[in-house]
Amino acid sequence: MKDSLNSILVMGVSGSGKSHIGRRLAETVGATFIDADDHHSPENIAKMARGEPLNDEDRATWLATLADLYRDYRARGRPLVIGCSALRHRYRDILRRGAPDLAILYLAGSRDVLLERLDTRGDHFFAGAHMLDSQLATLEPPGDDEAISIDIRKSPQEIIDEFLALNSEK
């Protein structure tokens, strides 16, 4: 596997498909997949379930934990894909502390497409349009120099194939 694929971040707002694409991408490249949501504190989960957006303080320990996971997997020579919102540039910088060569796939989509996806998903602690709007307002989309951005209207396989092809050109 190409070195830059040892540490991959699949990022985007809620409803973009981070978990689904991340799992499939990890399987394709022979990596472990971790859903960042599984590493939120109970307090963060309760806050989101109440419809309250997380602030930087809420995210600090969570992001440090994820950076540590990248560092640990790298130290053991094991590839890792994490699905994480990573909304701000500084959040992605924190993750890079654990993986300086982090390859980033940004799942980009319109509010309407995202909201439609969230409406059909009932098994998640994320609470609706208000929280999506908060995430979209917080989002600092990565530039082409930071990530490979792919439209979520494409099929999961098209997204993975395009990411792998574009990543191999870098």
PDB file of C-alpha atoms in Angstrom, residues 15-76:
ATOM      1  CA  GLY A  15     -25.090  12.813   6.591  1.00  0.00           C
ATOM      2  CA  SER A  16     -22.194  12.962   4.126  1.00  0.00           C
ATOM      3  CA  GLY A  17     -21.485   9.223   4.381  1.00  0.00           C
ATOM      4  CA  LYS A  18     -18.275   9.218   6.426  1.00  0.00           C
ATOM      5  CA  SER A  19     -19.018   5.905   8.148  1.00  0.00           C
ATOM      6  CA  HIS A  20     -20.275   4.062   5.080  1.00  0.00           C
ATOM      7  CA  ILE A  21     -17.543   5.295   2.744  1.00  0.00           C
ATOM      8  CA  GLY A  22     -14.900   4.979   5.460  1.00  0.00           C
ATOM      9  CA  ARG A  23     -15.737   1.324   6.107  1.00  0.00           C
ATOM     10  CA  ARG A  24     -15.697   0.465   2.421  1.00  0.00           C
ATOM     11  CA  LEU A  25     -12.497   2.410   1.805  1.00  0.00           C
ATOM     12  CA  ALA A  26     -10.779   0.698   4.744  1.00  0.00           C
ATOM     13  CA  GLU A  27     -11.811  -2.690   3.388  1.00  0.00           C
ATOM     14  CA  THR A  28     -10.503  -1.756  -0.058  1.00  0.00           C
ATOM     15  CA  VAL A  29      -7.057  -0.665   1.190  1.00  0.00           C
ATOM     16  CA  GLY A  30      -6.721  -3.283   3.941  1.00  0.00           C
ATOM     17  CA  ALA A  31      -7.009  -0.848   6.839  1.00  0.00           C
ATOM     18  CA  THR A  32      -8.902  -0.727  10.116  1.00  0.00           C
ATOM     19  CA  PHE A  33     -11.885   1.650  10.206  1.00  0.00           C
ATOM     20  CA  ILE A  34     -12.750   3.703  13.272  1.00  0.00           C
ATOM     21  CA  ASP A  35     -15.833   5.903  13.508  1.00  0.00           C
ATOM     22  CA  ALA A  36     -14.831   9.025  15.433  1.00  0.00           C
ATOM     23  CA  ASP A  37     -18.357   9.263  16.857  1.00  0.00           C
ATOM     24  CA  ASP A  38     -17.592   6.140  18.894  1.00  0.00           C
ATOM     25  CA  HIS A  39     -14.949   8.121  20.770  1.00  0.00           C
ATOM     26  CA  HIS A  40     -17.150  11.038  21.884  1.00  0.00           C
ATOM     27  CA  SER A  41     -17.600  11.414  25.604  1.00  0.00           C
ATOM     28  CA  PRO A  42     -21.048  10.635  27.045  1.00  0.00           C
ATOM     29  CA  GLU A  43     -21.360  14.373  27.739  1.00  0.00           C
ATOM     30  CA  ASN A  44     -20.768  15.251  24.074  1.00  0.00           C
ATOM     31  CA  ILE A  45     -23.271  12.630  22.923  1.00  0.00           C
ATOM     32  CA  ALA A  46     -25.907  13.942  25.342  1.00  0.00           C
ATOM     33  CA  LYS A  47     -25.256  17.503  24.208  1.00  0.00           C
ATOM     34  CA  MET A  48     -25.704  16.605  20.526  1.00  0.00           C
ATOM     35  CA  ALA A  49     -28.829  14.558  21.287  1.00  0.00           C
ATOM     36  CA  ARG A  50     -30.317  17.686  22.892  1.00  0.00           C
ATOM     37  CA  GLY A  51     -29.631  19.575  19.676  1.00  0.00           C
ATOM     38  CA  GLU A  52     -26.757  21.580  21.154  1.00  0.00           C
ATOM     39  CA  PRO A  53     -23.733  22.026  18.906  1.00  0.00           C
ATOM     40  CA  LEU A  54     -20.320  21.109  20.258  1.00  0.00           C
ATOM     41  CA  ASN A  55     -17.779  23.853  20.845  1.00  0.00           C
ATOM     42  CA  ASP A  56     -13.994  23.740  20.552  1.00  0.00           C
ATOM     43  CA  GLU A  57     -13.609  22.806  24.212  1.00  0.00           C
ATOM     44  CA  ASP A  58     -15.991  19.857  23.735  1.00  0.00           C
ATOM     45  CA  ARG A  59     -13.955  18.669  20.755  1.00  0.00           C
ATOM     46  CA  ALA A  60     -10.420  19.130  22.157  1.00  0.00           C
ATOM     47  CA  THR A  61     -10.069  15.845  24.066  1.00  0.00           C
ATOM     48  CA  TRP A  62     -11.950  13.953  21.364  1.00  0.00           C
ATOM     49  CA  LEU A  63      -9.589  15.169  18.612  1.00  0.00           C
ATOM     50  CA  ALA A  64      -6.507  14.456  20.740  1.00  0.00           C
ATOM     51  CA  THR A  65      -7.773  10.895  21.249  1.00  0.00           C
ATOM     52  CA  LEU A  66      -8.160  10.460  17.488  1.00  0.00           C
ATOM     53  CA  ALA A  67      -4.653  11.833  16.842  1.00  0.00           C
ATOM     54  CA  ASP A  68      -3.343   9.314  19.383  1.00  0.00           C
ATOM     55  CA  LEU A  69      -5.101   6.518  17.495  1.00  0.00           C
ATOM     56  CA  TYR A  70      -3.357   7.526  14.252  1.00  0.00           C
ATOM     57  CA  ARG A  71      -0.025   7.677  16.106  1.00  0.00           C
ATOM     58  CA  ASP A  72      -0.554   4.259  17.720  1.00  0.00           C
ATOM     59  CA  TYR A  73      -1.555   2.558  14.467  1.00  0.00           C
ATOM     60  CA  ARG A  74       1.392   4.134  12.611  1.00  0.00           C
ATOM     61  CA  ALA A  75       3.813   2.961  15.327  1.00  0.00           C
ATOM     62  CA  ARG A  76       2.555  -0.600  14.819  1.00  0.00           C
TER      63      ARG A  76
END
